[in-house]
PDB file of C-alpha atoms and ligand atoms in Angstrom:
ATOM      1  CA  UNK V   1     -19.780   8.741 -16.570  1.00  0.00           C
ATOM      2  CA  UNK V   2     -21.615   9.501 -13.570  1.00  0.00           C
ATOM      3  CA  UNK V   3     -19.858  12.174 -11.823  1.00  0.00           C
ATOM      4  CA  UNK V   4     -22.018  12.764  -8.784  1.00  0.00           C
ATOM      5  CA  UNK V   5     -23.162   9.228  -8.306  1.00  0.00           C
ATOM      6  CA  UNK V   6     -19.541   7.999  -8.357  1.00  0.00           C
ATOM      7  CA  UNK V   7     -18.603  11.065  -5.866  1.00  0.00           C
ATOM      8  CA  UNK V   8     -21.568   9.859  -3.990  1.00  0.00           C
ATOM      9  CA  UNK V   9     -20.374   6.458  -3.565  1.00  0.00           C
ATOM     10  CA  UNK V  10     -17.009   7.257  -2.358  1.00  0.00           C
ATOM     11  CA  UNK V  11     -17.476   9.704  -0.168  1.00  0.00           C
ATOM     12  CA  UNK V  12     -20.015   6.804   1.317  1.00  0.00           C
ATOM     13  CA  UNK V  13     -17.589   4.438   1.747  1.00  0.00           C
ATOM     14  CA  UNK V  14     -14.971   7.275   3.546  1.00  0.00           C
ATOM     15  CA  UNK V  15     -17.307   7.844   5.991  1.00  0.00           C
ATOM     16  CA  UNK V  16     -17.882   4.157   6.807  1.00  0.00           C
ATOM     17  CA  UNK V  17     -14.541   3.447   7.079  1.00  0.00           C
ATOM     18  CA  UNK V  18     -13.951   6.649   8.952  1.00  0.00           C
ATOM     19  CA  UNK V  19     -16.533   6.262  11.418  1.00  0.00           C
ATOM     20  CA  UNK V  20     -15.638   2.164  11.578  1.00  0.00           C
ATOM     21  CA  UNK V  21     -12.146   3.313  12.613  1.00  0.00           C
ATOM     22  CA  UNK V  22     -13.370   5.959  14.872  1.00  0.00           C
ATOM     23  CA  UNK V  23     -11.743   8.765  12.946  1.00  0.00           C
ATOM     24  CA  UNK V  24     -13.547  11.905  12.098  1.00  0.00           C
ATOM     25  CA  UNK V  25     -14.296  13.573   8.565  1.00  0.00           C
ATOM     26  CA  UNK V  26     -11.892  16.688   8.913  1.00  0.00           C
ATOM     27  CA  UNK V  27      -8.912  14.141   9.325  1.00  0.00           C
ATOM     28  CA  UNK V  28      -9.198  12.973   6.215  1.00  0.00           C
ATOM     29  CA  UNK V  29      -8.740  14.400   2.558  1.00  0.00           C
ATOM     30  CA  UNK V  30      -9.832  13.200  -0.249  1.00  0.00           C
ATOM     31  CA  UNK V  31      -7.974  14.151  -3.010  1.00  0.00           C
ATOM     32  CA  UNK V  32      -9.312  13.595  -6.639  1.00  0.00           C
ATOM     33  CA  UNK V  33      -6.635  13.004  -9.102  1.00  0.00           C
ATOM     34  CA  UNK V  34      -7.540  14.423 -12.500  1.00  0.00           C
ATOM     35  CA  UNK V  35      -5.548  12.791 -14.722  1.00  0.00           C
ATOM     36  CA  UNK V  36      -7.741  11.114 -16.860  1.00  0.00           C
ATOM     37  CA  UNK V  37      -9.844  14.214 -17.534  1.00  0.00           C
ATOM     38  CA  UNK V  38      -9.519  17.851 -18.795  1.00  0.00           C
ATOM     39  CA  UNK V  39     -10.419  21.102 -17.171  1.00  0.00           C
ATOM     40  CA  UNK V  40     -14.142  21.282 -17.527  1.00  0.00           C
ATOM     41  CA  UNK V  41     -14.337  18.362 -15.768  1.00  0.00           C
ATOM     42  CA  UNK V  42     -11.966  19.742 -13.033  1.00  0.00           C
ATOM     43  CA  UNK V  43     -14.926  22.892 -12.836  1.00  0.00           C
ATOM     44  CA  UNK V  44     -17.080  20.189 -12.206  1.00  0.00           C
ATOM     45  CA  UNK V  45     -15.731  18.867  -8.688  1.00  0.00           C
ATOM     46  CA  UNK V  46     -15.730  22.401  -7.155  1.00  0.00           C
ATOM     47  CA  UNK V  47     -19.395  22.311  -7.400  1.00  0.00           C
ATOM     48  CA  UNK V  48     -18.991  18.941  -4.900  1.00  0.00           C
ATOM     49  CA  UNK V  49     -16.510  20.445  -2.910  1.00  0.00           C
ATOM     50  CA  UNK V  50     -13.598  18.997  -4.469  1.00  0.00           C
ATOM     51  CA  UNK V  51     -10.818  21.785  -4.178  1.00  0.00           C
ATOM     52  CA  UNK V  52      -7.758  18.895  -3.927  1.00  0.00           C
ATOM     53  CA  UNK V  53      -6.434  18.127  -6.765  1.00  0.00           C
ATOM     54  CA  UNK V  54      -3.845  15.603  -7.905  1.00  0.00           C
ATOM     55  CA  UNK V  55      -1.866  15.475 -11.274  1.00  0.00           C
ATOM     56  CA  UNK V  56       1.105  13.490 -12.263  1.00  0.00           C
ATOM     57  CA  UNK V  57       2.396  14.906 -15.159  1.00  0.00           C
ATOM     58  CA  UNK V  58       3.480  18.165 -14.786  1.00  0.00           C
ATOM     59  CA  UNK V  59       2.705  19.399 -18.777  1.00  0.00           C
ATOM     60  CA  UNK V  60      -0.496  18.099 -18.480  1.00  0.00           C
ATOM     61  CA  UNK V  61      -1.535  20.053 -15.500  1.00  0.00           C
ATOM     62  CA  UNK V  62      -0.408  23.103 -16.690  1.00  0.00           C
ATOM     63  CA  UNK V  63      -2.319  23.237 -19.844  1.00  0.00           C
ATOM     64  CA  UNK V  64      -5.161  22.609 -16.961  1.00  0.00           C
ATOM     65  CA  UNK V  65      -4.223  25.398 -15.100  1.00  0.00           C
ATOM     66  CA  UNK V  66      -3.764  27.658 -17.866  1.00  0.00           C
ATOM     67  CA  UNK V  67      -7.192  26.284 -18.900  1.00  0.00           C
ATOM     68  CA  UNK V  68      -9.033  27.115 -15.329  1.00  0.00           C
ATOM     69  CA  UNK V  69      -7.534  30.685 -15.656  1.00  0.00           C
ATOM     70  CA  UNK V  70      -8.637  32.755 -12.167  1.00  0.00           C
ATOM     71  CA  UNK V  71     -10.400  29.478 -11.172  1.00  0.00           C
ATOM     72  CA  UNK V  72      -7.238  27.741 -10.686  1.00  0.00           C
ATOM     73  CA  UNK V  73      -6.683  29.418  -7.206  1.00  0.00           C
ATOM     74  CA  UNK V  74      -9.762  28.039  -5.857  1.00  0.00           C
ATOM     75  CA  UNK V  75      -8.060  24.361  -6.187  1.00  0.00           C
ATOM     76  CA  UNK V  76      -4.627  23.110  -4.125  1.00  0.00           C
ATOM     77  CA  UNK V  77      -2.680  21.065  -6.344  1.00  0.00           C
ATOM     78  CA  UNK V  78      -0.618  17.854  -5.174  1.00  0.00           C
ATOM     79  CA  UNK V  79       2.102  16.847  -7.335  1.00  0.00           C
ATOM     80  CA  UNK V  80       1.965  13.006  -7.516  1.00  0.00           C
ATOM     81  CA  UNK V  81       3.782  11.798 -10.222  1.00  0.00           C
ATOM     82  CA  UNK V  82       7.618  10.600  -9.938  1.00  0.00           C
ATOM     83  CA  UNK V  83       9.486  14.167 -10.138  1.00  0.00           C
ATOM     84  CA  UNK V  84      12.956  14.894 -12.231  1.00  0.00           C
ATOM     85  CA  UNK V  85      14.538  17.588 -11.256  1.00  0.00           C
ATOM     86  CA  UNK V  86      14.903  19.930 -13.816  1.00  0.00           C
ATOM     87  CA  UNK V  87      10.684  19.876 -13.465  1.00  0.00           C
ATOM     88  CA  UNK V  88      11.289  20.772  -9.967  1.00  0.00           C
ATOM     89  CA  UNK V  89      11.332  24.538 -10.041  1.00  0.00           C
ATOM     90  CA  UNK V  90       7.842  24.618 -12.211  1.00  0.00           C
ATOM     91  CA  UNK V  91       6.144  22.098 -10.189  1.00  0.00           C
ATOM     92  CA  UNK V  92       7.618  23.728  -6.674  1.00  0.00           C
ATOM     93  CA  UNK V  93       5.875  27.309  -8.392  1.00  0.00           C
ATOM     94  CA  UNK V  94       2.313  25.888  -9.492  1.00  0.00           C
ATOM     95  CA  UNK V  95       2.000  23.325  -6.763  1.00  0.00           C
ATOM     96  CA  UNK V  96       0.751  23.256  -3.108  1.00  0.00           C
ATOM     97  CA  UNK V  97       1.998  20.418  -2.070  1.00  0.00           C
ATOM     98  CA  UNK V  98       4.810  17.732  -3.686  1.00  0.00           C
ATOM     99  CA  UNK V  99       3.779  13.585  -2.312  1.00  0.00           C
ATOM    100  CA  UNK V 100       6.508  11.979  -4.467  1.00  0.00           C
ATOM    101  CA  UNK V 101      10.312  13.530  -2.635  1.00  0.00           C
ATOM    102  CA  UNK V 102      12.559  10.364  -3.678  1.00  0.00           C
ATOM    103  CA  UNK V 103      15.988  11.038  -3.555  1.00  0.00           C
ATOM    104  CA  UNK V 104      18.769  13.106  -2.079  1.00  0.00           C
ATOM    105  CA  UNK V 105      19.414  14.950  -4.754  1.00  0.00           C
ATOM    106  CA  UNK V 106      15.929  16.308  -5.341  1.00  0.00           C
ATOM    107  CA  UNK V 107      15.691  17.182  -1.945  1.00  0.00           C
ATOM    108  CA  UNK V 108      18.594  19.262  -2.272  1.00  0.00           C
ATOM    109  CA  UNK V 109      17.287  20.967  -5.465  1.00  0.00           C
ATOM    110  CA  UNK V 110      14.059  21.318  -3.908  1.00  0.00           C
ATOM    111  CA  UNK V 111      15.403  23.147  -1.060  1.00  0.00           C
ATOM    112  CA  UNK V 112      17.584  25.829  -3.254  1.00  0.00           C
ATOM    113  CA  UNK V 113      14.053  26.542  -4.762  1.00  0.00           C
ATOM    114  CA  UNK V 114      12.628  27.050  -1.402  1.00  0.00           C
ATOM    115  CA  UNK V 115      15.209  28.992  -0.369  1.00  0.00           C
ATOM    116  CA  UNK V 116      15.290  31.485  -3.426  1.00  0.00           C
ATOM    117  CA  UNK V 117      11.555  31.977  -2.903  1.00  0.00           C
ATOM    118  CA  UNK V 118      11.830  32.891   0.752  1.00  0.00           C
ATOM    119  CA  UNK V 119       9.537  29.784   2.012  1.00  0.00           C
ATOM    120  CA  UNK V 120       9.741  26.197   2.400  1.00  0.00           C
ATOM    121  CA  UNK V 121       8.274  24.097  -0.082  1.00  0.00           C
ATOM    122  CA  UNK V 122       5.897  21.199   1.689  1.00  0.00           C
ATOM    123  CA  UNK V 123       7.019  17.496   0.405  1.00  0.00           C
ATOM    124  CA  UNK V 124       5.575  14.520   1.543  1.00  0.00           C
ATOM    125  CA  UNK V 125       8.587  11.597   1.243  1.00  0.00           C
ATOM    126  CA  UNK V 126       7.604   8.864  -0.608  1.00  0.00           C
ATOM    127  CA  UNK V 127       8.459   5.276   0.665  1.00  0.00           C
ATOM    128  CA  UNK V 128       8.830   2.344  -1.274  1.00  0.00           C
ATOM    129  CA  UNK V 129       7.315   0.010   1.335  1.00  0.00           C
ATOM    130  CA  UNK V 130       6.637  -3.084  -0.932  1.00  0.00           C
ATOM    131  CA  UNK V 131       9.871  -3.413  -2.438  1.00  0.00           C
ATOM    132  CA  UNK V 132       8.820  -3.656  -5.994  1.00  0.00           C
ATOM    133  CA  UNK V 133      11.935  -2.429  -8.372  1.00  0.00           C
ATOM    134  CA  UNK V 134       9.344  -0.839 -10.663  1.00  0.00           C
ATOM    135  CA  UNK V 135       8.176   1.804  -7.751  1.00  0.00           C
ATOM    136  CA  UNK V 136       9.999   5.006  -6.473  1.00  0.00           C
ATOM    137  CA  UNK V 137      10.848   5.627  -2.933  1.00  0.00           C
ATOM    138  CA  UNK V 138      12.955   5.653  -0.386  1.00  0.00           C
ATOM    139  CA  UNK V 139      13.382   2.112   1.283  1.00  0.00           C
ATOM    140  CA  UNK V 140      12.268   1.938   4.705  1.00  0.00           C
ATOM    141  CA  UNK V 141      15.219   1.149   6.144  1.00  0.00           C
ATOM    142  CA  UNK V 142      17.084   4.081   5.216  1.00  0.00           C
ATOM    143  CA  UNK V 143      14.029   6.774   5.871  1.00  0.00           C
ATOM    144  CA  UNK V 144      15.544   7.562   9.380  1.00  0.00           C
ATOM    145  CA  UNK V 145      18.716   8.892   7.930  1.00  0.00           C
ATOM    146  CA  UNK V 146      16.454  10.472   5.270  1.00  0.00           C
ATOM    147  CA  UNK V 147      14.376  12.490   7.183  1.00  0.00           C
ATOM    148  CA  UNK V 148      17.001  13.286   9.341  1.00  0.00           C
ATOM    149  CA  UNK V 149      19.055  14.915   6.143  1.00  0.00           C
ATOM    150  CA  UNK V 150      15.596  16.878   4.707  1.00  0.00           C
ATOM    151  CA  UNK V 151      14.815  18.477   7.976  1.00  0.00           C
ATOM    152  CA  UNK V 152      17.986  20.464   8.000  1.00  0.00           C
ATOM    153  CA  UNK V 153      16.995  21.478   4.821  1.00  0.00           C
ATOM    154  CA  UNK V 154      15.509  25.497   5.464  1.00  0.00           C
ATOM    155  CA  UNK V 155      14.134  25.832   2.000  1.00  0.00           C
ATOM    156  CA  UNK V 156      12.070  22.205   2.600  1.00  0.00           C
ATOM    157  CA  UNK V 157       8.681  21.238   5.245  1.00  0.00           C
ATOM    158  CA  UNK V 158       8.576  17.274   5.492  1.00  0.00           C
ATOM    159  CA  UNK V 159       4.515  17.109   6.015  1.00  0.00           C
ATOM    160  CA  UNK V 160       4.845  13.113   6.512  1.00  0.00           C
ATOM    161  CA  UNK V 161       4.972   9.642   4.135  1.00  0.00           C
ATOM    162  CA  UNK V 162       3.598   8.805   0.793  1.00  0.00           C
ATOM    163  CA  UNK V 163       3.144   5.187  -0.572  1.00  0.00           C
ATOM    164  CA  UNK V 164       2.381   3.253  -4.004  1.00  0.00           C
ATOM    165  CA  UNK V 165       1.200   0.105  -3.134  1.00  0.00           C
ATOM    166  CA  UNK V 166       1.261  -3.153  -5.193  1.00  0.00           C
ATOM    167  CA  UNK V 167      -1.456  -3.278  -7.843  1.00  0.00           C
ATOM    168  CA  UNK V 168      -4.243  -5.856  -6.370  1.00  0.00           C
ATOM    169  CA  UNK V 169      -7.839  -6.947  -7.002  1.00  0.00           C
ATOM    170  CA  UNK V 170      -7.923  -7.817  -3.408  1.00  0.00           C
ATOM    171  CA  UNK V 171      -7.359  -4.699  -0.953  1.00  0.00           C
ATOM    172  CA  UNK V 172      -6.548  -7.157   2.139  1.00  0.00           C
ATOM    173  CA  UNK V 173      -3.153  -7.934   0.241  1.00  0.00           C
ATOM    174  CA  UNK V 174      -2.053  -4.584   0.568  1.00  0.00           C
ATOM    175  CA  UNK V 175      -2.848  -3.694   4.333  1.00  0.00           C
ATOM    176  CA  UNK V 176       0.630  -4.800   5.342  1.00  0.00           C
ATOM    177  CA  UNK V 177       2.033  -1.985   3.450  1.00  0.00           C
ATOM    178  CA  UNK V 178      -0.151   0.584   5.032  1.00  0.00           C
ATOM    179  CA  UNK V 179       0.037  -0.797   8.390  1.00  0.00           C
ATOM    180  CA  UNK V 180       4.117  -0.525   7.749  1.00  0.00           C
ATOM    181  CA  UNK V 181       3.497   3.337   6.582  1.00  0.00           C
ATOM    182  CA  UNK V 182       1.617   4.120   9.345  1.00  0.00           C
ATOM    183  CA  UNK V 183       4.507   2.609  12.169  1.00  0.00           C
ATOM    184  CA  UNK V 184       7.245   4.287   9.781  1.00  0.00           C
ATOM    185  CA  UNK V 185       5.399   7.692  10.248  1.00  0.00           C
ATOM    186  CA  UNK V 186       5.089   7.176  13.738  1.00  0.00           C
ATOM    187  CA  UNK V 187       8.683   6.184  14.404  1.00  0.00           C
ATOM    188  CA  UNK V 188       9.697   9.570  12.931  1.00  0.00           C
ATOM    189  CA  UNK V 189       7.620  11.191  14.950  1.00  0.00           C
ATOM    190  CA  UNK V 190       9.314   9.297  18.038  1.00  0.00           C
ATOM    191  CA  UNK V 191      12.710   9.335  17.298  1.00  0.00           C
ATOM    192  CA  UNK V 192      13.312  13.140  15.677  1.00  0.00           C
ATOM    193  CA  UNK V 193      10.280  14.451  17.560  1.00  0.00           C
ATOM    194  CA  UNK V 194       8.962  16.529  14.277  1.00  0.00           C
ATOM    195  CA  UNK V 195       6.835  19.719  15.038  1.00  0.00           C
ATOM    196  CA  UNK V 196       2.895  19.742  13.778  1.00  0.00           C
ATOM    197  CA  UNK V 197       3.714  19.905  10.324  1.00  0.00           C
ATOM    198  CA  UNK V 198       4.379  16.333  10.407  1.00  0.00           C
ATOM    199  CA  UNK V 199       0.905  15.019   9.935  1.00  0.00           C
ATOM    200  CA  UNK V 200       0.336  13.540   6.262  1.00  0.00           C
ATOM    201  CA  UNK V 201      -0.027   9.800   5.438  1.00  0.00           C
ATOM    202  CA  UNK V 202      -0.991   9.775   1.904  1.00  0.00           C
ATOM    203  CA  UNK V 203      -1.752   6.502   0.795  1.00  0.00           C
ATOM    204  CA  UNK V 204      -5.010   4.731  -0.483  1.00  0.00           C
ATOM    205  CA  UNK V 205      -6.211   4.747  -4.138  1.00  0.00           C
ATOM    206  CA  UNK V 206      -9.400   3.721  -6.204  1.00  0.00           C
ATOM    207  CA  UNK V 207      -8.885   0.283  -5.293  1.00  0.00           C
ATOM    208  CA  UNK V 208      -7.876   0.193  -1.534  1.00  0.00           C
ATOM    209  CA  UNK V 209      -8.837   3.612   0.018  1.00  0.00           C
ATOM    210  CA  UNK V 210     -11.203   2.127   2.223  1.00  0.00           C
ATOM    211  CA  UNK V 211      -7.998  -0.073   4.022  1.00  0.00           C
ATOM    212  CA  UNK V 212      -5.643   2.735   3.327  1.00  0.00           C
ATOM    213  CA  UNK V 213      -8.460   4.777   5.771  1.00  0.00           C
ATOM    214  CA  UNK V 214      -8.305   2.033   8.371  1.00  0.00           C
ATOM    215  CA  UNK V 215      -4.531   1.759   8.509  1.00  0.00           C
ATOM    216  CA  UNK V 216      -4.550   5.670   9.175  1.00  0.00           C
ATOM    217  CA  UNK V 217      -4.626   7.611   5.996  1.00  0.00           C
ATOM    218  CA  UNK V 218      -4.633  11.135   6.171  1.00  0.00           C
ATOM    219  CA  UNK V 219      -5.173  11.539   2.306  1.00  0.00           C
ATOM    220  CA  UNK V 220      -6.659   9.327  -0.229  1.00  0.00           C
ATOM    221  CA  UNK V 221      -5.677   9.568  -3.598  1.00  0.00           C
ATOM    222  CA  UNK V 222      -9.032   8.535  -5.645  1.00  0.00           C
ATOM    223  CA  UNK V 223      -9.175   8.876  -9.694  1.00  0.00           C
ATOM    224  CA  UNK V 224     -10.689   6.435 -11.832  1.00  0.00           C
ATOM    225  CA  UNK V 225     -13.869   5.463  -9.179  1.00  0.00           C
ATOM    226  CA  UNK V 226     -14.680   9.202  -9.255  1.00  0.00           C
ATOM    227  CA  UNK V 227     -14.429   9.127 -13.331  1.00  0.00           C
ATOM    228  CA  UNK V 228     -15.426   5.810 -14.085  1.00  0.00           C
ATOM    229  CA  UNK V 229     -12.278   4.378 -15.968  1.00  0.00           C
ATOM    230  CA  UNK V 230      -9.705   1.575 -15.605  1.00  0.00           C
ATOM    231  CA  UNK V 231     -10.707  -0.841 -12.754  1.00  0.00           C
ATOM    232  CA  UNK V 232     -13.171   0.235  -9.772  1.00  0.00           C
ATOM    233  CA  UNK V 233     -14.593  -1.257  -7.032  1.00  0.00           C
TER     234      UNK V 233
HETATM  235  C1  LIG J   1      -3.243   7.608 -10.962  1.00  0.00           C
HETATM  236  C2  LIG J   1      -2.745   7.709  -9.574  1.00  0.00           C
HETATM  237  C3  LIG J   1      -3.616   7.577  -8.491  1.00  0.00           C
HETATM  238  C4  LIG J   1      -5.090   7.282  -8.654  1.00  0.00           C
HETATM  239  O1  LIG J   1      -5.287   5.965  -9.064  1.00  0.00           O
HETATM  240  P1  LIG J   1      -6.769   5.398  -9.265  1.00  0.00           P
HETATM  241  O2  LIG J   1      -6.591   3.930  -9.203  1.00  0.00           O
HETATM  242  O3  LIG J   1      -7.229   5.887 -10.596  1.00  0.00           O
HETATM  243  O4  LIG J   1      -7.605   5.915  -8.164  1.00  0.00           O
HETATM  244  C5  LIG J   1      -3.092   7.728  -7.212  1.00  0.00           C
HETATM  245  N1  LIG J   1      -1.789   7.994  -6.998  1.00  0.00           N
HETATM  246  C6  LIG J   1      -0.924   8.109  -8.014  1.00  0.00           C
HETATM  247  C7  LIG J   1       0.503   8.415  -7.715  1.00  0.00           C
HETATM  248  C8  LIG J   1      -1.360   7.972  -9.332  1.00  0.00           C
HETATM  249  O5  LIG J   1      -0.483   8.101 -10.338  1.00  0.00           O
END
């Protein structure tokens, strides 16, 4: 694996599709996901400038963690993986931020963590915008009501949407269901008039970042084209 010329490449192709959507570099983040490697690797990305990390399995990233020792700090670590919720007090303490808030009931667990440690935890809520049974979220026709529920939550900060897309070979496929992230994010923001904390759209992964960016992406979530497994492009 080529670490740096795979960084190389995708940071390339962020800043095309940045500057071809007129966007600039601070508004987006590109988060590596670190799944498929261990914790020397993880060193590695600092050294790039790669301080966002995501995991999905919250064992996993906590043998990491342990692993990185002090250097752990010098990372923020997004929770991406579907959550159950007696893993919600350990990922609320060793996380930054949590992309994959699903369900009521989490929420409300969630928020009695927040509350007991005097600040509210930041959740992105993830919608299930294609439909597929196999994929978590909330559907988009009940988010309204959702939001509306989580932001009288004290112990919770709703930072904005999170979406899996469909697996694809052909990125174009899936622009629909960024396009209908984006408008969903918006219409919060319209109808329940959030404050500035309301500003993530994390969608876009090794496959389909570079539409994801396009349709308005605030975070990318890029693992195998930075580590050279599973499929690239
Ligand atoms: C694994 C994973 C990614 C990264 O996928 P790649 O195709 O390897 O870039 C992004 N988001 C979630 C939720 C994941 O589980």
């Amino acid at each position: 694996m080529d670490l740096k010329q795979n960084i190389i490449s995708v940071r390339a192709k962020i800043n095309i599709a940045l500057a071809a959507a007129g966007r600039r570099p601070e508004d987006l983040t590109l988060l590596t996901v670190t799944k498929y490697v261990d914790a020397p690797v993880i060193k590695e990305l600092l050294s790039f400038g790669l301080q966002d990390i995501g995991e999905n399995r919250l064992q996993d990233a906590l043998e990491k963690q342990r692993a990185l020792g002090e250097l752990k700090n010098k990372y923020k670590w997004h929770f991406i993986g579907s959550l159950q919720t007696n893993k919600a007090r350990q990922v609320a303490l060793n996380f930054d931020l949590i992309h994959s808030l699903d369900r009521m009931s989490l929420a409300e667990t969630l928020n009695n963590i927040g509350e007991q440690m005097g600040r509210p935890i930041p959740v992105l809520i993830q919608v299930n915008v294609s439909g597929e049974r196999t994929k978590h979220g909330i559907a988009p026709g009940e988010l309204g009501a959702f939001y509306e529920a989580v932001r009288k939550l004290p112990g919770l900060c709703a930072a904005g949407l999170m979406t899996m897309a469909p697996f694809t070979d052909d990125p174009e496929t899936v622009r629909p269901v960024f396009r209908e992230l984006r408008l969903l994010f918006e219409r919060v923001r319209a109808e329940y008039n959030p404050g500035p904390e309301w500003r993530e759209l994390s969608m876009g992964m090794s496959n389909d970042f570079v539409v994801a960016i396009e349709e308005g992406a605030t975070i990318v979530r890029v693992g195998s084209a930075i580590f050279g497994v599973g499929t690239e492009g």
